[in-house]
Short mmCIF file of N, CA and C in Angstrom, two decimals:
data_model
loop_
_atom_site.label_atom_id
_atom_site.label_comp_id
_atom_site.label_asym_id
_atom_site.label_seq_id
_atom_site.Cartn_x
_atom_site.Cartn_y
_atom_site.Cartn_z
N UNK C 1496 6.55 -22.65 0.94
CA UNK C 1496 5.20 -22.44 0.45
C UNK C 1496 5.22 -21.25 -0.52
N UNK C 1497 4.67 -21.34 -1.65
CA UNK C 1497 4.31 -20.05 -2.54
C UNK C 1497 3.59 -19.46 -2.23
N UNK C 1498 3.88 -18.27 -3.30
CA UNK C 1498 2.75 -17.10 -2.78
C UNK C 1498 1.18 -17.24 -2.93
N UNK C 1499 1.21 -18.06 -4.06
CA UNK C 1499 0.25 -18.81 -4.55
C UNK C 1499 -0.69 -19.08 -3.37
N UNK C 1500 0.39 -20.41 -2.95
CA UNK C 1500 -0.23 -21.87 -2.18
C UNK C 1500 -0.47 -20.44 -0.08
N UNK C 1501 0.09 -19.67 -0.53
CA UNK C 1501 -0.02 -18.71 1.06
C UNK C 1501 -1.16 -18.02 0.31
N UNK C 1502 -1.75 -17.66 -0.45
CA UNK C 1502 -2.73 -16.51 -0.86
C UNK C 1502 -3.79 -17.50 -0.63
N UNK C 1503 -3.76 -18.70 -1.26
CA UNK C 1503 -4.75 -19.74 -1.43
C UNK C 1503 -5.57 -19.94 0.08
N UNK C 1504 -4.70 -20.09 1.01
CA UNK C 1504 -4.88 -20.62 2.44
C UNK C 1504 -5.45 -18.94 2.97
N UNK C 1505 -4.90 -18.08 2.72
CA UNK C 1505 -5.92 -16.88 3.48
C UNK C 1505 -6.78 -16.70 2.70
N UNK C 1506 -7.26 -16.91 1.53
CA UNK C 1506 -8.69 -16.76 0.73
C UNK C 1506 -9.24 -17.32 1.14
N UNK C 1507 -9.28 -19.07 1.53
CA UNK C 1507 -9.74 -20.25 2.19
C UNK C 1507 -10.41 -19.94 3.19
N UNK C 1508 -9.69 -18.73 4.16
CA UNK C 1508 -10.16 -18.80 5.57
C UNK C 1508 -11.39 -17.69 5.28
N UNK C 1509 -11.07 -17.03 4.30
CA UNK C 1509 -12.09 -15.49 4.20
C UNK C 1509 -12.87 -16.05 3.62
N UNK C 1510 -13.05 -17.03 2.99
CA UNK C 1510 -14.50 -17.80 2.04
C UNK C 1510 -14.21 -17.37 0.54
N UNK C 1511 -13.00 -16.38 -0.02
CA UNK C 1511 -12.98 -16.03 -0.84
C UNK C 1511 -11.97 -17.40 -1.97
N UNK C 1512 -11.80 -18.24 -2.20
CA UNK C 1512 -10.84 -19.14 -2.86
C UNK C 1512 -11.28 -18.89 -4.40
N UNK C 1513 -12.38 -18.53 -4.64
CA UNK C 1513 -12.35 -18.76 -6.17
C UNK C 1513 -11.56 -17.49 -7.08
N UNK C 1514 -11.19 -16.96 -6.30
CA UNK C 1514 -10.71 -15.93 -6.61
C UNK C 1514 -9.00 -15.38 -6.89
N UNK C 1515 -8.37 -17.11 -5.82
CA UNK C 1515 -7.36 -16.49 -5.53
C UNK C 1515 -6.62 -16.68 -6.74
N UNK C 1516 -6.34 -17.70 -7.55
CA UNK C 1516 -5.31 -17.89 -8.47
C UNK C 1516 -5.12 -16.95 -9.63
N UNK C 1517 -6.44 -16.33 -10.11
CA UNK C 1517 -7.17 -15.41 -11.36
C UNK C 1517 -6.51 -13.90 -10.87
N UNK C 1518 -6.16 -13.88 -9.49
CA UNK C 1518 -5.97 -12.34 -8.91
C UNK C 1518 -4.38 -12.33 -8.46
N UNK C 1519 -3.65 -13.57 -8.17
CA UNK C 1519 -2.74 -13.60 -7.70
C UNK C 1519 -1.87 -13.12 -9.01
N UNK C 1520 -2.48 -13.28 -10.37
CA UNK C 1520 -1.46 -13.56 -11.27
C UNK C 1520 -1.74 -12.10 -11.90
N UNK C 1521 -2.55 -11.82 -12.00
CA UNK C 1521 -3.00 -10.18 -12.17
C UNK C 1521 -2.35 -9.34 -12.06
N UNK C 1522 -2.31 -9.67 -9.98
CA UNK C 1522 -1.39 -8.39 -9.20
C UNK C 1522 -0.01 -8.46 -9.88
N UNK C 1523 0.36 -9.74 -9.66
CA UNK C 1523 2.17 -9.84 -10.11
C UNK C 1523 2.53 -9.02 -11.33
N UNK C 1524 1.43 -9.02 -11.88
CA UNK C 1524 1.75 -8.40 -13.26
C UNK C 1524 1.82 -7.04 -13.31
N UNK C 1525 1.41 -6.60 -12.43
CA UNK C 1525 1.30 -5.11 -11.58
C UNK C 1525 3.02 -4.39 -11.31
N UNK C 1526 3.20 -3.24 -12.18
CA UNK C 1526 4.75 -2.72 -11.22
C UNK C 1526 4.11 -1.77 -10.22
N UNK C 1527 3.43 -1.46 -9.75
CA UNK C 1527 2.70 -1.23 -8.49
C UNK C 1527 2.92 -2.43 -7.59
N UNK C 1528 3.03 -1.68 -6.28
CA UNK C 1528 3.13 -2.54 -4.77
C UNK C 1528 1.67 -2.43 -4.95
N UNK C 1529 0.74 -3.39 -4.22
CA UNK C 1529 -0.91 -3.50 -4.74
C UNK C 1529 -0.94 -4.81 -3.23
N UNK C 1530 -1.93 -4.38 -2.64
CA UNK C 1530 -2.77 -4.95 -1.48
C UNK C 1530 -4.31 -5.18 -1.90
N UNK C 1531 -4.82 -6.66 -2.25
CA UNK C 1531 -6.37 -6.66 -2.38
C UNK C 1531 -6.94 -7.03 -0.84
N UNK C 1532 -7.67 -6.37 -0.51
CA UNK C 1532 -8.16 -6.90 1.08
C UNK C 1532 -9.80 -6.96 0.39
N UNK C 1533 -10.47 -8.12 1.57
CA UNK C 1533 -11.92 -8.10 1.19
C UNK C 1533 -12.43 -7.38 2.07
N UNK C 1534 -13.72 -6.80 1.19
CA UNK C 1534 -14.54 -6.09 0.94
C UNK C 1534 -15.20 -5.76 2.51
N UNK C 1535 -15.44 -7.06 3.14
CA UNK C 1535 -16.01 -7.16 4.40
C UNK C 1535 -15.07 -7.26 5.80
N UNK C 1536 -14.05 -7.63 5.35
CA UNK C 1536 -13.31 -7.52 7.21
C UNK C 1536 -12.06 -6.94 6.68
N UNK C 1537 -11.78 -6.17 5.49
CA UNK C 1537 -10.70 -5.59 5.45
C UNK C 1537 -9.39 -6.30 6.23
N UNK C 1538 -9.15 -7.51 5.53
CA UNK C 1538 -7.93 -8.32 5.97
C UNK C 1538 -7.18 -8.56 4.66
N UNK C 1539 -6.26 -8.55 4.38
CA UNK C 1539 -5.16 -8.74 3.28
C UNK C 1539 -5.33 -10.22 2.61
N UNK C 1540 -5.95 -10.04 1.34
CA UNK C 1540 -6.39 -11.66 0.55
C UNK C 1540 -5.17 -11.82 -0.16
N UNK C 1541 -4.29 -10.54 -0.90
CA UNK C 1541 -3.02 -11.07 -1.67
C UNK C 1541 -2.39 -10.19 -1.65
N UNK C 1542 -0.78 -10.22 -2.05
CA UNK C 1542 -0.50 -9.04 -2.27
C UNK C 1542 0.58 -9.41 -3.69
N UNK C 1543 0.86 -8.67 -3.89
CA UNK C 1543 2.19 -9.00 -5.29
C UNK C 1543 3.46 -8.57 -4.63
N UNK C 1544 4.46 -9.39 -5.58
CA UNK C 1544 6.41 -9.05 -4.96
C UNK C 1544 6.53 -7.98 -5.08
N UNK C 1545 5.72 -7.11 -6.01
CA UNK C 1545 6.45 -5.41 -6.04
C UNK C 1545 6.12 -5.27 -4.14
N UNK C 1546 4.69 -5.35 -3.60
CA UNK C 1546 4.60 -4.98 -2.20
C UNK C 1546 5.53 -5.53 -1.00
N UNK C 1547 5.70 -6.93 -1.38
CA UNK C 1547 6.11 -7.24 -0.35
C UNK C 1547 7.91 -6.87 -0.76
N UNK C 1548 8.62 -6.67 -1.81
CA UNK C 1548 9.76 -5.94 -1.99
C UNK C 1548 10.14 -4.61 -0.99
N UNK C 1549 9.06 -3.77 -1.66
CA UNK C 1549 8.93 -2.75 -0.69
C UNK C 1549 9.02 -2.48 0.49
N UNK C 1550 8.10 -3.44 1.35
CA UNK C 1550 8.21 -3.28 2.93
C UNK C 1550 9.18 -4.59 3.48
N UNK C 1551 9.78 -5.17 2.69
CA UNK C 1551 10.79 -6.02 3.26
C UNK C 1551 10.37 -6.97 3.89
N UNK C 1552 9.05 -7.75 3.38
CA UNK C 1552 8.48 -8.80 4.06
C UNK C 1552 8.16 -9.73 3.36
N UNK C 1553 7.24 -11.13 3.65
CA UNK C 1553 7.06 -12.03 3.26
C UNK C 1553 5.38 -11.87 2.91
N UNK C 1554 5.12 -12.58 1.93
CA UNK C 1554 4.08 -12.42 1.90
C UNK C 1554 2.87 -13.03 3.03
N UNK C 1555 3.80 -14.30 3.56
CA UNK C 1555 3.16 -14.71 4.86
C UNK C 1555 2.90 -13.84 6.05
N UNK C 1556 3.79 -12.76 5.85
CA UNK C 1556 3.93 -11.77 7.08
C UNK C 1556 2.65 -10.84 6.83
N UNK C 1557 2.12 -10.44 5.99
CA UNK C 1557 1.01 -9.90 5.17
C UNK C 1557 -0.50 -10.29 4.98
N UNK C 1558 -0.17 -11.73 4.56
CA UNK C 1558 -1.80 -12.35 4.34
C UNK C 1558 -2.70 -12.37 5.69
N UNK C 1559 -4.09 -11.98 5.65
CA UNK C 1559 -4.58 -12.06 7.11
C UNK C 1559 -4.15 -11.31 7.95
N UNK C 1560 -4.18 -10.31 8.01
CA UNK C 1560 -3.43 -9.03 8.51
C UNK C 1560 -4.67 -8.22 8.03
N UNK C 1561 -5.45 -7.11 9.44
CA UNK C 1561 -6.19 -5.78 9.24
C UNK C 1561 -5.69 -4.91 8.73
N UNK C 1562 -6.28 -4.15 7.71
CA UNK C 1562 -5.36 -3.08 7.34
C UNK C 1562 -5.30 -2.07 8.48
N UNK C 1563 -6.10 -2.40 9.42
CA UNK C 1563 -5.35 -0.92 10.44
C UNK C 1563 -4.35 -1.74 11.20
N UNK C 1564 -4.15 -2.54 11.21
CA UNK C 1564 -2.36 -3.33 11.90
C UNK C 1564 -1.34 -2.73 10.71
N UNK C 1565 -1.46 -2.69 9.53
CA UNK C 1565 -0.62 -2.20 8.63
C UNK C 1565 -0.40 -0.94 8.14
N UNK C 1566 -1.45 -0.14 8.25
CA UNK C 1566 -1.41 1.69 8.43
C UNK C 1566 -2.62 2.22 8.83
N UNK C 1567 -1.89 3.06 9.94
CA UNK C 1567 -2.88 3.41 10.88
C UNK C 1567 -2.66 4.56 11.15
N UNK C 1568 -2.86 5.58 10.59
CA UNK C 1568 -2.74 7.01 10.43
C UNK C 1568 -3.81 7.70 10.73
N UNK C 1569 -4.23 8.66 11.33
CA UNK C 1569 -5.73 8.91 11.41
C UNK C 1569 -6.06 9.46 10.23
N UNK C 1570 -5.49 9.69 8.92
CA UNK C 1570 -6.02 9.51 7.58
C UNK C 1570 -6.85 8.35 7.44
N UNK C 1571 -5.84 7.25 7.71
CA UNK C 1571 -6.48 6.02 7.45
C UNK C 1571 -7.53 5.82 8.51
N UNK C 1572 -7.75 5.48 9.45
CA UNK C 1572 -8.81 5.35 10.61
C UNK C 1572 -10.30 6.55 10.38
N UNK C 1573 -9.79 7.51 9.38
CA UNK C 1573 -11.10 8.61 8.87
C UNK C 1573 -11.51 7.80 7.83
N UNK C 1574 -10.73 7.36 6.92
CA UNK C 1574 -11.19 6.58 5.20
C UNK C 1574 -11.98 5.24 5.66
N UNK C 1575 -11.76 4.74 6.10
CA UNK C 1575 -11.89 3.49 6.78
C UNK C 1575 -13.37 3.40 7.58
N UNK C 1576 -13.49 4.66 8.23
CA UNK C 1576 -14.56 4.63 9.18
C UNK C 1576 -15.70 5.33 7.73
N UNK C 1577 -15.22 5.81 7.02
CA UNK C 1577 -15.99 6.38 6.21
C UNK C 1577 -16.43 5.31 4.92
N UNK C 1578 -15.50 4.66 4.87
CA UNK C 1578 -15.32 3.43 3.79
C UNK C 1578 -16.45 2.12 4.24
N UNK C 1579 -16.45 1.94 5.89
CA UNK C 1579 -17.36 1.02 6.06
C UNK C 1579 -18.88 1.36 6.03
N UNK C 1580 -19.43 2.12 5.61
CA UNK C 1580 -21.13 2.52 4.45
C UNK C 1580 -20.65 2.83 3.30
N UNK C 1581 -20.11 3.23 2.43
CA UNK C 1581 -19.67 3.99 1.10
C UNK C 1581 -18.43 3.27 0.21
N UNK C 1582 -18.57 2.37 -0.50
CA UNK C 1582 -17.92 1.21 -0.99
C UNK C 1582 -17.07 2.54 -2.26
N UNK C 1583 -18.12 4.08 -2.57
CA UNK C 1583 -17.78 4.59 -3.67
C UNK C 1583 -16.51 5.76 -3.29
N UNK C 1584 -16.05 5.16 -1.74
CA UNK C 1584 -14.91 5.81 -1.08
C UNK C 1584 -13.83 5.69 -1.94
N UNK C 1585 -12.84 6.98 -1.98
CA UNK C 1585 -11.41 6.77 -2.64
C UNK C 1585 -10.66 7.21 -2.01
N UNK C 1586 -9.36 6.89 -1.62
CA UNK C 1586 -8.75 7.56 -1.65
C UNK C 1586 -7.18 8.25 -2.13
N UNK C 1587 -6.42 9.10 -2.53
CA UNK C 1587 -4.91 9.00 -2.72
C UNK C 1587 -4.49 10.33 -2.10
N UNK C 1588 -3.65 9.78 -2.00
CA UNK C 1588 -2.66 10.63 -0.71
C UNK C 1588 -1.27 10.11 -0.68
N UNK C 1589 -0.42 10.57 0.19
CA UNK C 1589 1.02 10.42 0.30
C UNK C 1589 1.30 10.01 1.97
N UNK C 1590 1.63 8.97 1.87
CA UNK C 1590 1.66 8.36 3.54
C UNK C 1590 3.20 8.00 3.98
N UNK C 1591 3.51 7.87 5.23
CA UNK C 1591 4.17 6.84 5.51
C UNK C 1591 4.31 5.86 6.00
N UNK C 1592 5.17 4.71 5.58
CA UNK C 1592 4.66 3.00 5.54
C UNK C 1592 6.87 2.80 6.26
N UNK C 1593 6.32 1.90 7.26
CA UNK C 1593 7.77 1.24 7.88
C UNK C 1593 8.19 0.29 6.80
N UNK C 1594 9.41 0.16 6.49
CA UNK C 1594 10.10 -1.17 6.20
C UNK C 1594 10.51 -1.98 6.96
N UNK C 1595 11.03 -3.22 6.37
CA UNK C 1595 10.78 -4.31 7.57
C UNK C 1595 12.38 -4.09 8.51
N UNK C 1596 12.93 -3.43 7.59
CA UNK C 1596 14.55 -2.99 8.47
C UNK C 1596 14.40 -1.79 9.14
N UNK C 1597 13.19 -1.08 8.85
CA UNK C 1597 13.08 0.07 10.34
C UNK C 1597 12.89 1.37 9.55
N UNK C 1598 13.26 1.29 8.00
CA UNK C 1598 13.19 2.38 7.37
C UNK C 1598 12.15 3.01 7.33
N UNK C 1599 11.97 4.40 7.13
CA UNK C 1599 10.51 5.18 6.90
C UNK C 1599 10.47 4.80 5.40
N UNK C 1600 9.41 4.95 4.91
CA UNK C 1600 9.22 4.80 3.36
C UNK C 1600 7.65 6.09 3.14
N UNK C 1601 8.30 7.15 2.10
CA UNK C 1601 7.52 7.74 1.50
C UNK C 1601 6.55 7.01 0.76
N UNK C 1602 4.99 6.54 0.78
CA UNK C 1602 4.32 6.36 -0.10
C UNK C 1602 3.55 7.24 -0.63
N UNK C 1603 3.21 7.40 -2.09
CA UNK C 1603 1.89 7.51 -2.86
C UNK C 1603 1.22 6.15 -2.41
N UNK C 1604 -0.29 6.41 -2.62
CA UNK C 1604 -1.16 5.08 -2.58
C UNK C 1604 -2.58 5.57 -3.18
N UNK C 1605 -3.13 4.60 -4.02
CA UNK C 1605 -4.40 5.14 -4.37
C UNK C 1605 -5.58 3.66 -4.20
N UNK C 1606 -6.73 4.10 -2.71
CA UNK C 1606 -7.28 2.85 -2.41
C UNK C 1606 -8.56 3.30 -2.88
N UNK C 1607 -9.21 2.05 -3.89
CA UNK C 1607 -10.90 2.14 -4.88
C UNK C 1607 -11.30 0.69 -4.32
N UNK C 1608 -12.61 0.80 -4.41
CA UNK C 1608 -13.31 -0.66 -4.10
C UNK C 1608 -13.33 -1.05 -5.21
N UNK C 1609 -13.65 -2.55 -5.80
CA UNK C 1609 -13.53 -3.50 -6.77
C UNK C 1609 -14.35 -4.36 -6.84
N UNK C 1610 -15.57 -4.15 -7.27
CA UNK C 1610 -16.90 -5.25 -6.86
C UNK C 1610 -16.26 -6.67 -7.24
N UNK C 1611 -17.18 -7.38 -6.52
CA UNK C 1611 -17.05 -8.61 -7.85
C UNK C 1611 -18.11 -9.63 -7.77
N UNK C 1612 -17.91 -10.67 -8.74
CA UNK C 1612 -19.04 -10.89 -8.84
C UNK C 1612 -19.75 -11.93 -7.26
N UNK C 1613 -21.30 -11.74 -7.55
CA UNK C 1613 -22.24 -12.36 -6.25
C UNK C 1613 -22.13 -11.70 -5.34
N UNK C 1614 -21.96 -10.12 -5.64
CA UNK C 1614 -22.06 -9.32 -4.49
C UNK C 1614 -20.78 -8.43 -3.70
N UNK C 1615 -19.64 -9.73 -3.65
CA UNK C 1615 -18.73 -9.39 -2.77
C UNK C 1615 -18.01 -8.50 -3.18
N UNK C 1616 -16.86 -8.05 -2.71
CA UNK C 1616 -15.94 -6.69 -3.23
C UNK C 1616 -14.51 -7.11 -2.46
N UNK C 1617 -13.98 -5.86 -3.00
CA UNK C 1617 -12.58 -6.22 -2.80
C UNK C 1617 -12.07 -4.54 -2.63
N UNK C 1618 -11.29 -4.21 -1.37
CA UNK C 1618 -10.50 -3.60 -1.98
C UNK C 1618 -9.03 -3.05 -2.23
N UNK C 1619 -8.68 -2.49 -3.46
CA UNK C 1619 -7.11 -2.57 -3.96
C UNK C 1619 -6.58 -1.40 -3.55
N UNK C 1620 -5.79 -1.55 -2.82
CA UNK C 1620 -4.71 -0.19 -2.79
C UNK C 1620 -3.27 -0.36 -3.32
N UNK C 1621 -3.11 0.15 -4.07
CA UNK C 1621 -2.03 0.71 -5.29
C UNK C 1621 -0.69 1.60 -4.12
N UNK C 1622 0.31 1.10 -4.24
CA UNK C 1622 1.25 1.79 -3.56
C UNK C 1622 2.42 1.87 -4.58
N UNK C 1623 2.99 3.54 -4.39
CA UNK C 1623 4.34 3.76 -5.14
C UNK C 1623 5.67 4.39 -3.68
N UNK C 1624 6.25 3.52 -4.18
CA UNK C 1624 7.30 4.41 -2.96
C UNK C 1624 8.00 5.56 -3.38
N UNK C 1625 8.23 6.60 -2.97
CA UNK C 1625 8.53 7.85 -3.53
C UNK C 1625 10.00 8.42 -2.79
N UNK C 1626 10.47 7.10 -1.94
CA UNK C 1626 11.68 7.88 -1.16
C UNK C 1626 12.93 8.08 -1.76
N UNK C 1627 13.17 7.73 -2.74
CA UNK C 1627 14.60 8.31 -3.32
C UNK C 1627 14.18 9.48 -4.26
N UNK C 1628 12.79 9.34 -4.98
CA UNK C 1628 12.32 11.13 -5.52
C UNK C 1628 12.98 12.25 -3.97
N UNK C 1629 12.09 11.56 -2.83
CA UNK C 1629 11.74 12.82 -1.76
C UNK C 1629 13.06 12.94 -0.94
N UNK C 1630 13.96 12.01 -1.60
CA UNK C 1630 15.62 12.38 -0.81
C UNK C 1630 16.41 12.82 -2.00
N UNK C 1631 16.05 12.90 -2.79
CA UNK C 1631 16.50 13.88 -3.70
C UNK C 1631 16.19 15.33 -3.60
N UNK C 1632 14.97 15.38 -3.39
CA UNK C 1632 14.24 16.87 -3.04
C UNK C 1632 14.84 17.33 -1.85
N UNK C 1633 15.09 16.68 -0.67
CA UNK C 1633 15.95 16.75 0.28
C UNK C 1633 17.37 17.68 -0.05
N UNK C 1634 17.94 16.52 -0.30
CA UNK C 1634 19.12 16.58 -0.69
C UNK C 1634 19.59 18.13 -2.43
N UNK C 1635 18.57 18.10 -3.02
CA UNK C 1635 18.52 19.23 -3.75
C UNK C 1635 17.96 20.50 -3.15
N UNK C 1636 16.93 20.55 -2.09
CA UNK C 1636 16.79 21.98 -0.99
C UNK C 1636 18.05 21.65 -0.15
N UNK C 1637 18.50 21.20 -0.22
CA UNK C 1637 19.74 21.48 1.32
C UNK C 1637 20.61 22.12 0.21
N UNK C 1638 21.04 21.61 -0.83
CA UNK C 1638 21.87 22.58 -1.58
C UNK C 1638 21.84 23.86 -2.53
N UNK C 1639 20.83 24.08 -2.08
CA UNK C 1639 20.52 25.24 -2.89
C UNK C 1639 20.18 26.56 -1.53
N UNK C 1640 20.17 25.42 -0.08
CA UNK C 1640 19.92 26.77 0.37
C UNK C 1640 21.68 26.93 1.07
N UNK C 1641 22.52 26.23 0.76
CA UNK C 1641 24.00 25.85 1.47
C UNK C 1641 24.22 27.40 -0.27
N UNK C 1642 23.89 27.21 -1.36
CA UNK C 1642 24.43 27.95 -2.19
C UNK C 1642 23.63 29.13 -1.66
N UNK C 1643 22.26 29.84 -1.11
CA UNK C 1643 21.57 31.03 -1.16
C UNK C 1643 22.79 31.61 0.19
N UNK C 1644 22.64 31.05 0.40
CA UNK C 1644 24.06 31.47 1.88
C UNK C 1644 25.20 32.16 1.40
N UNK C 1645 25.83 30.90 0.88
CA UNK C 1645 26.90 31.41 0.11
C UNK C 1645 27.10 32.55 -0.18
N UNK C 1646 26.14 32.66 -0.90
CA UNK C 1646 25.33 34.01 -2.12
C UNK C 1646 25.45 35.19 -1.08
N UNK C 1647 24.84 35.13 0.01
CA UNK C 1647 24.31 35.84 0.59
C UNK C 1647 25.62 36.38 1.77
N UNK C 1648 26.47 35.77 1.94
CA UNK C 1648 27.79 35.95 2.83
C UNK C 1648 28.44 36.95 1.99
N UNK C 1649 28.48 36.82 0.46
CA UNK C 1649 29.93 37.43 -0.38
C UNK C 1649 29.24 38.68 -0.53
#
């Protein structure tokens, strides 16, 4: 099944279908990992291959899925509780998100609501993974304090 013909079938169930093919092709076009969930039960309507690359999953593993089954941080459980009256909620921050092999993954993410039309909404959260920047930073403080030592022995 495509991602397509899998986005199609969870829009179907959310009442959202007119939407799915016009958005599916959007996201892909996206080098952002990108999650659209609707507006009203915050369940996952699509996502693009940059996302599901990232967390090492299928997009079937994804569609129809709460976003608090998928990050549940009490960042997220504050945005969220704050997000359900205030559609003009934002947020970006730096989280962490599991991979599907067990890995931690540094994210950036930046989540905005997305009206659309007849009322309904959508909303997109934008994800960048940042873990080979933040194991570099790692790996560049471990050596600089292995050299302040050094320094500091002679």
């Amino acid at each position: 099944m495509t991602v397509v013909s899998l986005w199609t079938a969870a829009a179907a169930q959310a009442g959202q279908l007119h939407i799915a093919e016009s958005y599916i092709a959007l996201l892909d076009g996206l080098l952002e990992a990108v999650w659209l969930l609707d507006g009203r039960t915050r369940c996952v309507l699509a996502v693009n291959r940059a996302a599901t690359q990232m967390l090492g999953l299928d997009a079937a593993a994804l569609l129809g899925q709460s976003i608090e089954s998928l990050a549940s941080t009490p960042e997220d459980a504050l945005f969220w509780f704050e997000a359900a009256n205030d559609v003009s909620a934002t947020l970006s921050s730096e989280t962490l998100m599991r991979h599907a092999d067990g890995r931690t993954l540094w994210v950036t993410r930046q989540i905005s609501f997305v009206a659309g039309t007849g009322g309904e909404g959508y909303w997109l959260i934008a994800m960048h993974d940042q873990s080979r920047q933040r194991q570099s930073e790692e790996e560049r403080e471990a050596l600089v304090a292995e050299l302040q030592a050094t320094l500091e022995s002679t």
